[in-house]
PDB file of C-alpha atoms in Angstrom:
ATOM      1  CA  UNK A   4       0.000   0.000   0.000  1.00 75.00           C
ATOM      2  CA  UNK A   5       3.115   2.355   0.817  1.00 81.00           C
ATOM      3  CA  UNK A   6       4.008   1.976  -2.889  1.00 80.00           C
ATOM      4  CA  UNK A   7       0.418   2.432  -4.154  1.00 79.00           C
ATOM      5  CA  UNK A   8       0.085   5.724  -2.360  1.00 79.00           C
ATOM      6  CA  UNK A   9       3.835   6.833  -3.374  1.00 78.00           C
ATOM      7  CA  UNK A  10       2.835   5.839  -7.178  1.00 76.00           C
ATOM      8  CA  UNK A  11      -0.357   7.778  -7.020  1.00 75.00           C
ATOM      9  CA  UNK A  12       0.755  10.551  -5.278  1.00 73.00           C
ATOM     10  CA  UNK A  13       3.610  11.231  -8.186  1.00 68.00           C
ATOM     11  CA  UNK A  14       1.588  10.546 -11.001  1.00 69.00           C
ATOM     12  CA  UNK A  15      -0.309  13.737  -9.186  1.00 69.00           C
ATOM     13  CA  UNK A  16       2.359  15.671  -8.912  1.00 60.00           C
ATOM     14  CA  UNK A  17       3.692  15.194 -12.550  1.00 57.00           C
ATOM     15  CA  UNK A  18      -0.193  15.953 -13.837  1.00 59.00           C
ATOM     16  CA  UNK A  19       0.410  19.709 -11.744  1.00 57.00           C
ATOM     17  CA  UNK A  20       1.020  21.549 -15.143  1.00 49.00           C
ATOM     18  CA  UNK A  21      -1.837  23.686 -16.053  1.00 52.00           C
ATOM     19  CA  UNK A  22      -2.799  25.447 -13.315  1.00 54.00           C
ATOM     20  CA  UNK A  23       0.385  27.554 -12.362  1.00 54.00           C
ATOM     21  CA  UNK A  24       1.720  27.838 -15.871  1.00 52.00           C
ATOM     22  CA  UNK A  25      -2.279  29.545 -16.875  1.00 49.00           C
ATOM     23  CA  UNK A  26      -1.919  31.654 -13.295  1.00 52.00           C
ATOM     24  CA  UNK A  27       1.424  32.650 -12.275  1.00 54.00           C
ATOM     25  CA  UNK A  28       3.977  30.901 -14.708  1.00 53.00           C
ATOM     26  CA  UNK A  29       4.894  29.868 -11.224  1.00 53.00           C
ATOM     27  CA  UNK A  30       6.167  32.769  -9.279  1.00 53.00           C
ATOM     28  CA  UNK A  31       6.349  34.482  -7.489  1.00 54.00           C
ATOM     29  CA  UNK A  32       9.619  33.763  -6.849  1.00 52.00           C
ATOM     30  CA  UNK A  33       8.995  29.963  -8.263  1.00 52.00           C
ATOM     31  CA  UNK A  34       6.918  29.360  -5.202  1.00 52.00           C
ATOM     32  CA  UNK A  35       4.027  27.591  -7.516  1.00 53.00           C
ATOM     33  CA  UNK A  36       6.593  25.648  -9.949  1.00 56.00           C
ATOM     34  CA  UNK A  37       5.964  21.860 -10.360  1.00 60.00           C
ATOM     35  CA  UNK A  38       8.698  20.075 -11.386  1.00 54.00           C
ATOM     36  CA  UNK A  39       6.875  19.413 -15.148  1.00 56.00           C
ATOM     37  CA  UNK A  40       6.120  23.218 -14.989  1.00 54.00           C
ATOM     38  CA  UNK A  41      10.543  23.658 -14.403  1.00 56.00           C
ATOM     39  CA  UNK A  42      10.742  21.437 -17.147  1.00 54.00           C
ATOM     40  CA  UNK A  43       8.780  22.941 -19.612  1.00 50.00           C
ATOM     41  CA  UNK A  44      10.525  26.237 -18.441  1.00 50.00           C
ATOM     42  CA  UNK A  45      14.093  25.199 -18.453  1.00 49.00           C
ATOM     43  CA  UNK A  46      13.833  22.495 -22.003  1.00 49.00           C
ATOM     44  CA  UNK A  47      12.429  24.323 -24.725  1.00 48.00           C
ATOM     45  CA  UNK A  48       9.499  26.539 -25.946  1.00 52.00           C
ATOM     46  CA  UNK A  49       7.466  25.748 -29.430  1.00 53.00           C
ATOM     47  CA  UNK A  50       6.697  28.811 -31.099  1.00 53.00           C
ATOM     48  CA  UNK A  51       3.268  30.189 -29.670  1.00 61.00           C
ATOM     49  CA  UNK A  52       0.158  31.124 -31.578  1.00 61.00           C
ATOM     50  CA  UNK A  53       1.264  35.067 -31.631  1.00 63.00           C
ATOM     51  CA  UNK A  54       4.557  34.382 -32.923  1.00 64.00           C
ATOM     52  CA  UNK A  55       2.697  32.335 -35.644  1.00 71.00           C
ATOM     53  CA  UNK A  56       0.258  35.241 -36.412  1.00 79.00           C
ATOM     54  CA  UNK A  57       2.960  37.637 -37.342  1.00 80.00           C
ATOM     55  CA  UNK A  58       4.334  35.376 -39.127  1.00 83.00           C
ATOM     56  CA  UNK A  59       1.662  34.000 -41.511  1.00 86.00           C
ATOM     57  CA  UNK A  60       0.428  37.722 -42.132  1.00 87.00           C
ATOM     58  CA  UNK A  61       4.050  38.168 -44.005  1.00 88.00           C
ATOM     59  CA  UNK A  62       4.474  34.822 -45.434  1.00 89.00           C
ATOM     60  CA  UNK A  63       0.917  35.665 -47.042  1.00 91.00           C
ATOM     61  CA  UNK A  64       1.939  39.023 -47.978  1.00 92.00           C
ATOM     62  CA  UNK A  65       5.067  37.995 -49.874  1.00 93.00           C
ATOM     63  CA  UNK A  66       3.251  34.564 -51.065  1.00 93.00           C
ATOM     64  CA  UNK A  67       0.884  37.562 -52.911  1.00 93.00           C
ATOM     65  CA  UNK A  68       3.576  39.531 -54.398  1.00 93.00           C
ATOM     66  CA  UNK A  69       5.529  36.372 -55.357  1.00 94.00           C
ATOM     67  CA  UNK A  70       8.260  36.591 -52.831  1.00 94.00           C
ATOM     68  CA  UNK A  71       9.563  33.749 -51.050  1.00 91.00           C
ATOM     69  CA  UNK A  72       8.255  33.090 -47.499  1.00 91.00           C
ATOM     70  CA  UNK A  73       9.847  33.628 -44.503  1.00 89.00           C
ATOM     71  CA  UNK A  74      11.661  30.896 -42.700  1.00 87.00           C
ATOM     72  CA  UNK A  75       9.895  28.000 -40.681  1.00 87.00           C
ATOM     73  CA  UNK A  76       9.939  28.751 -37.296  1.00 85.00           C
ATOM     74  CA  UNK A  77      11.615  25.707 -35.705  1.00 86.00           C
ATOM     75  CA  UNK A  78      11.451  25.046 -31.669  1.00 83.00           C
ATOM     76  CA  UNK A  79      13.749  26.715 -29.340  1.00 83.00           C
ATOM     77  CA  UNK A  80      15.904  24.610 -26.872  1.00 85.00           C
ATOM     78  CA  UNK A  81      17.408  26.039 -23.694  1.00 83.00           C
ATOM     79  CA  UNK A  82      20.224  24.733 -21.349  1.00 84.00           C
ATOM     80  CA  UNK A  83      20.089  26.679 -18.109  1.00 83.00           C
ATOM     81  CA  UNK A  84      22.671  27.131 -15.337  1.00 85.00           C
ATOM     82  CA  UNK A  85      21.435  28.723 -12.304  1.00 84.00           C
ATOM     83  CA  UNK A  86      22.229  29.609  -8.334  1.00 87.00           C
ATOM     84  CA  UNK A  87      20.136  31.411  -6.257  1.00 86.00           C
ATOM     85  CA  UNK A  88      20.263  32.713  -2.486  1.00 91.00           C
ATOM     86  CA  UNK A  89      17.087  33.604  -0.551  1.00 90.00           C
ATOM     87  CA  UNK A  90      17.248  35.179   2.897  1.00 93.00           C
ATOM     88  CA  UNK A  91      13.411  35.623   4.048  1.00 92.00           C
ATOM     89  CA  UNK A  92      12.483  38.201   6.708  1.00 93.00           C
ATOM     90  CA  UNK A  93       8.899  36.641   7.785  1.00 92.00           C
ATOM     91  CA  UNK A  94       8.673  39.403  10.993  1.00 92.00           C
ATOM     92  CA  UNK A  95       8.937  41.448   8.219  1.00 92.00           C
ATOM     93  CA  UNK A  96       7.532  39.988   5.463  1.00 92.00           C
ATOM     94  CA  UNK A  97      10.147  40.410   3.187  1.00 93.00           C
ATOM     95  CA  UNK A  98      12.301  37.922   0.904  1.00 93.00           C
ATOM     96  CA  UNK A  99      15.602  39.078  -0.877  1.00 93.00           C
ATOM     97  CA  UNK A 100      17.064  36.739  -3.658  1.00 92.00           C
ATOM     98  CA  UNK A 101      20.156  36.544  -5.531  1.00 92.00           C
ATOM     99  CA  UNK A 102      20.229  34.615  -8.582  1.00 89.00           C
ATOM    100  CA  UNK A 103      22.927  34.093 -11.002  1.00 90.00           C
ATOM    101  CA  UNK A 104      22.673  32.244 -14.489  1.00 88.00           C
ATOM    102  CA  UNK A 105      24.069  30.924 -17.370  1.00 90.00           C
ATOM    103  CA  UNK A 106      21.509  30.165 -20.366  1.00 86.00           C
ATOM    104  CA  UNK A 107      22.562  28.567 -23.373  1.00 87.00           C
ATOM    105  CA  UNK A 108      19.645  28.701 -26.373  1.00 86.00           C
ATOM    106  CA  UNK A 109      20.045  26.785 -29.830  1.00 89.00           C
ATOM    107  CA  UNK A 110      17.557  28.448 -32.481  1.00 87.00           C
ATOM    108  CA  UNK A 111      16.173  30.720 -30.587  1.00 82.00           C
ATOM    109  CA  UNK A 112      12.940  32.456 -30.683  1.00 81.00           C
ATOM    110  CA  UNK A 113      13.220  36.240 -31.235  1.00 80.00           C
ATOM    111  CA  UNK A 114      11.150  39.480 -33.016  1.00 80.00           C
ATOM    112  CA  UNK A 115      13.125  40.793 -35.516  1.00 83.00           C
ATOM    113  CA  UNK A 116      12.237  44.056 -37.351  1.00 85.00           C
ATOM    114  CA  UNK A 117      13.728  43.621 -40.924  1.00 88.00           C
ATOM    115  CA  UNK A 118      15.488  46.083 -42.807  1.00 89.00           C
ATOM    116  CA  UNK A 119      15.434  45.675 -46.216  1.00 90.00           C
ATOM    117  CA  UNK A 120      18.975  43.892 -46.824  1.00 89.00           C
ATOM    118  CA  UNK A 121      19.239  41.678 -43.422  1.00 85.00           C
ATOM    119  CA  UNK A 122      19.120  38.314 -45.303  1.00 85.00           C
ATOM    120  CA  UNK A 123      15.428  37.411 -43.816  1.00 85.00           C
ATOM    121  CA  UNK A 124      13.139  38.957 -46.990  1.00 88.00           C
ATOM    122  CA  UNK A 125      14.082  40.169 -50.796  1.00 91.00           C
ATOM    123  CA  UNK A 126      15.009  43.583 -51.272  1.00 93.00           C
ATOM    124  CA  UNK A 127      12.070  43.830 -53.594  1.00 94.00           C
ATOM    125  CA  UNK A 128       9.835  41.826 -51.189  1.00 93.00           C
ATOM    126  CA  UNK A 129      10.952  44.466 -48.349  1.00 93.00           C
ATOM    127  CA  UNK A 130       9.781  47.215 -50.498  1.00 94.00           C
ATOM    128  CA  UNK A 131       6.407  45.195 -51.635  1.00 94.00           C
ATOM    129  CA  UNK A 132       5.107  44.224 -47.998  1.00 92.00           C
ATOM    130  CA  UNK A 133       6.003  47.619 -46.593  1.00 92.00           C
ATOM    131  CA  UNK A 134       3.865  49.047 -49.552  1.00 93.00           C
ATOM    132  CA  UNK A 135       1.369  47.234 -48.647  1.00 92.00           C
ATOM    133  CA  UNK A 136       1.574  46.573 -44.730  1.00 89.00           C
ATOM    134  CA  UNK A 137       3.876  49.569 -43.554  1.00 90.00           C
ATOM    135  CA  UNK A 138       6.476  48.132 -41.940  1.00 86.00           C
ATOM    136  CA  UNK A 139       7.730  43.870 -41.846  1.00 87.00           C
ATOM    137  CA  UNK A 140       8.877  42.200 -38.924  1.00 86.00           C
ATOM    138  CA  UNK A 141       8.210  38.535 -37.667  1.00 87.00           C
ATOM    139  CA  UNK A 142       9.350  36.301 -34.809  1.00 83.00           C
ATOM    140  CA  UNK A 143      12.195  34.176 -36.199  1.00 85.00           C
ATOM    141  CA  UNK A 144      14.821  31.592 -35.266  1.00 85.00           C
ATOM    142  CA  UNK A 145      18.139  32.911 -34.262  1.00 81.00           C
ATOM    143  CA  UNK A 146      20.378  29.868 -35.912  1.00 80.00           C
ATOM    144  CA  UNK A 147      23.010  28.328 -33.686  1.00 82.00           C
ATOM    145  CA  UNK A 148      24.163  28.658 -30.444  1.00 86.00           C
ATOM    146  CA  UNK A 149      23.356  32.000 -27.846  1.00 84.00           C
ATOM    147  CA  UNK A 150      24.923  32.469 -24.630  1.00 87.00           C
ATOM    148  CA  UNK A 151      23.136  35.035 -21.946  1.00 85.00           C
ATOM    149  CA  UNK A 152      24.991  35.278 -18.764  1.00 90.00           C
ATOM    150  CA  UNK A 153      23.411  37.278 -15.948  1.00 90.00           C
ATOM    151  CA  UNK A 154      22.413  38.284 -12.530  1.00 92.00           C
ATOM    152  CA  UNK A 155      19.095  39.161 -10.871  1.00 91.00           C
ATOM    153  CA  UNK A 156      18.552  40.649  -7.291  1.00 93.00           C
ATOM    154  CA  UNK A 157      14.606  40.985  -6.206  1.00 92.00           C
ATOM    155  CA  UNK A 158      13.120  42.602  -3.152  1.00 93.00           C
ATOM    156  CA  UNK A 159       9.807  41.038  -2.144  1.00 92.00           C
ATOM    157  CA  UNK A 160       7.368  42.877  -0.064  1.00 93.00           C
ATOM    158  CA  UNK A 161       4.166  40.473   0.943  1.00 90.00           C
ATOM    159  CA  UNK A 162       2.114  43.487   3.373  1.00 88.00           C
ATOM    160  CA  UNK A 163      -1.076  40.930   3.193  1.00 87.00           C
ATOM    161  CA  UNK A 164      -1.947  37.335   1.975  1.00 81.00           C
ATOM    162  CA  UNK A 165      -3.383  38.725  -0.871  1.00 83.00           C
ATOM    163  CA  UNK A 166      -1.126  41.408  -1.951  1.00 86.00           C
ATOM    164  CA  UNK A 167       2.771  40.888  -3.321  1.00 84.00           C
ATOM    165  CA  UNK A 168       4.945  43.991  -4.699  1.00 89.00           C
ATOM    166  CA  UNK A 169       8.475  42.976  -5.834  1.00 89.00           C
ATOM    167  CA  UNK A 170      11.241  45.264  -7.071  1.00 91.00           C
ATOM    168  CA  UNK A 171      14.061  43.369  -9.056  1.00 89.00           C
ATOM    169  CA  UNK A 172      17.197  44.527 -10.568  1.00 90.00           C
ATOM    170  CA  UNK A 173      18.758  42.520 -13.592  1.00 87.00           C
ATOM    171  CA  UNK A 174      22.435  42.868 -15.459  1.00 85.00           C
ATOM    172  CA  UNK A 175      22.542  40.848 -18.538  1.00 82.00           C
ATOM    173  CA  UNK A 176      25.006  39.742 -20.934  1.00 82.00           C
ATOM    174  CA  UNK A 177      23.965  38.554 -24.742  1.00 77.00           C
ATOM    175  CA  UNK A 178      26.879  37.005 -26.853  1.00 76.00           C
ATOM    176  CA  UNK A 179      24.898  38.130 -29.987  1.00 64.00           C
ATOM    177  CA  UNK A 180      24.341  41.880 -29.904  1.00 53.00           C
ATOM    178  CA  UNK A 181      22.784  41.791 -33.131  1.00 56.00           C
ATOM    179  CA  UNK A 182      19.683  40.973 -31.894  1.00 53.00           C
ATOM    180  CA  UNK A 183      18.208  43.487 -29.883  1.00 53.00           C
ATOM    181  CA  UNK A 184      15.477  42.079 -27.479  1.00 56.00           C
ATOM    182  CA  UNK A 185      15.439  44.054 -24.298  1.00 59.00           C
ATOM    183  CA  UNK A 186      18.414  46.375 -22.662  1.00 68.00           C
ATOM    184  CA  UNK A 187      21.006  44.722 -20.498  1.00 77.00           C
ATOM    185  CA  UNK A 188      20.067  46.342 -17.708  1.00 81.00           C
ATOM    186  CA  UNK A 189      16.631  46.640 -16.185  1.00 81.00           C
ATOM    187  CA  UNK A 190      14.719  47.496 -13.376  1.00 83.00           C
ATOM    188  CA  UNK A 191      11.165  45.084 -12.756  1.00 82.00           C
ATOM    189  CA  UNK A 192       8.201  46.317 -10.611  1.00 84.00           C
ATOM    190  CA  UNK A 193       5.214  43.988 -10.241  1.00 80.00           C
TER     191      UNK A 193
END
């Protein structure tokens, strides 16, 4: 019966998915993350139905004018290093973390705004979808291998059960500049 209950109890466990990926991607500060939830988070990430959207509107666009389409988007794969510190103040209420990482991404996911000789459309299919749409841009696999290196600190303030304010601090180091996603330093208020 020990091993019955131990079974069941697991398969339980590895079913907790849905509910804090749909509600709080598991914060704060990971306190909701299942172990298939970390998983998920930490193996890889299929393009999502917005990245798709973009996408198809331009593929369509140049399809129309001839052009070819834009590259398949392909799933994203992510080998993470991590170590984190927490020092809780409960009379207090308060939680500082440290967390350091290393994340290593093959073909990852990223927006892109194209310019009209990056390599991603034609010249003349820039110039046709921009006619027609304004402007082109798409979510697109950056080939290979990218390193981000990087440090978070995050002051937690829980005043009730039902309220949470956190104030985070993060340095960040991209191997592949070329790519602009977000600054290298920022400051995070939720």
């Amino acid at each position: 019966t020990t091993a019955f209950i131990t079974i069941i109890t697991m398969i339980g466990y590895f079913q907790l998915f849905a509910e804090p990926y749909v509600m709080t991607q598991g914060g704060p500060m990971n306190s909701k993350l299942s172990i298939v939830l970390l998983m998920y988070q930490q193996g890889f990430r299929f393009p999502e139905p917005a990245m798709y959207g973009w996408h198809e509107l331009f593929d369509t666009v140049l399809e129309e004018g001839g052009f070819e389409r834009l590259p398949t988007l392909k799933t994203e794969t992510l080998d993470s290093i991590e170590l984190n510190y927490i020092k809780k103040f409960p009379e207090q209420r308060l939680s500082l973390s440290f967390n350091l990482f290393h994340n290593a991404y093959k073909d990852r996911l990223s927006w892109v705004w194209f310019k009209r000789d990056d390599g991603y459309v034609q010249p003349a299919g820039y110039d046709y979808t921009t006619n027609r749409v304004g402007w082109v841009g798409s979510y697109v696999n950056i080939d290979g291998n990218e390193y981000v290196n990087g440090g978070e600190t995050v002051l937690s303030f829980t005043p009730t059960d039902n309220l949470y304010l956190s104030v985070a601090y993060e340095l960040l180091d991209i191997d592949n500049r070329d790519v602009v996603r977000y600054p290298n330093q920022q400051l995070k208020v939720n």
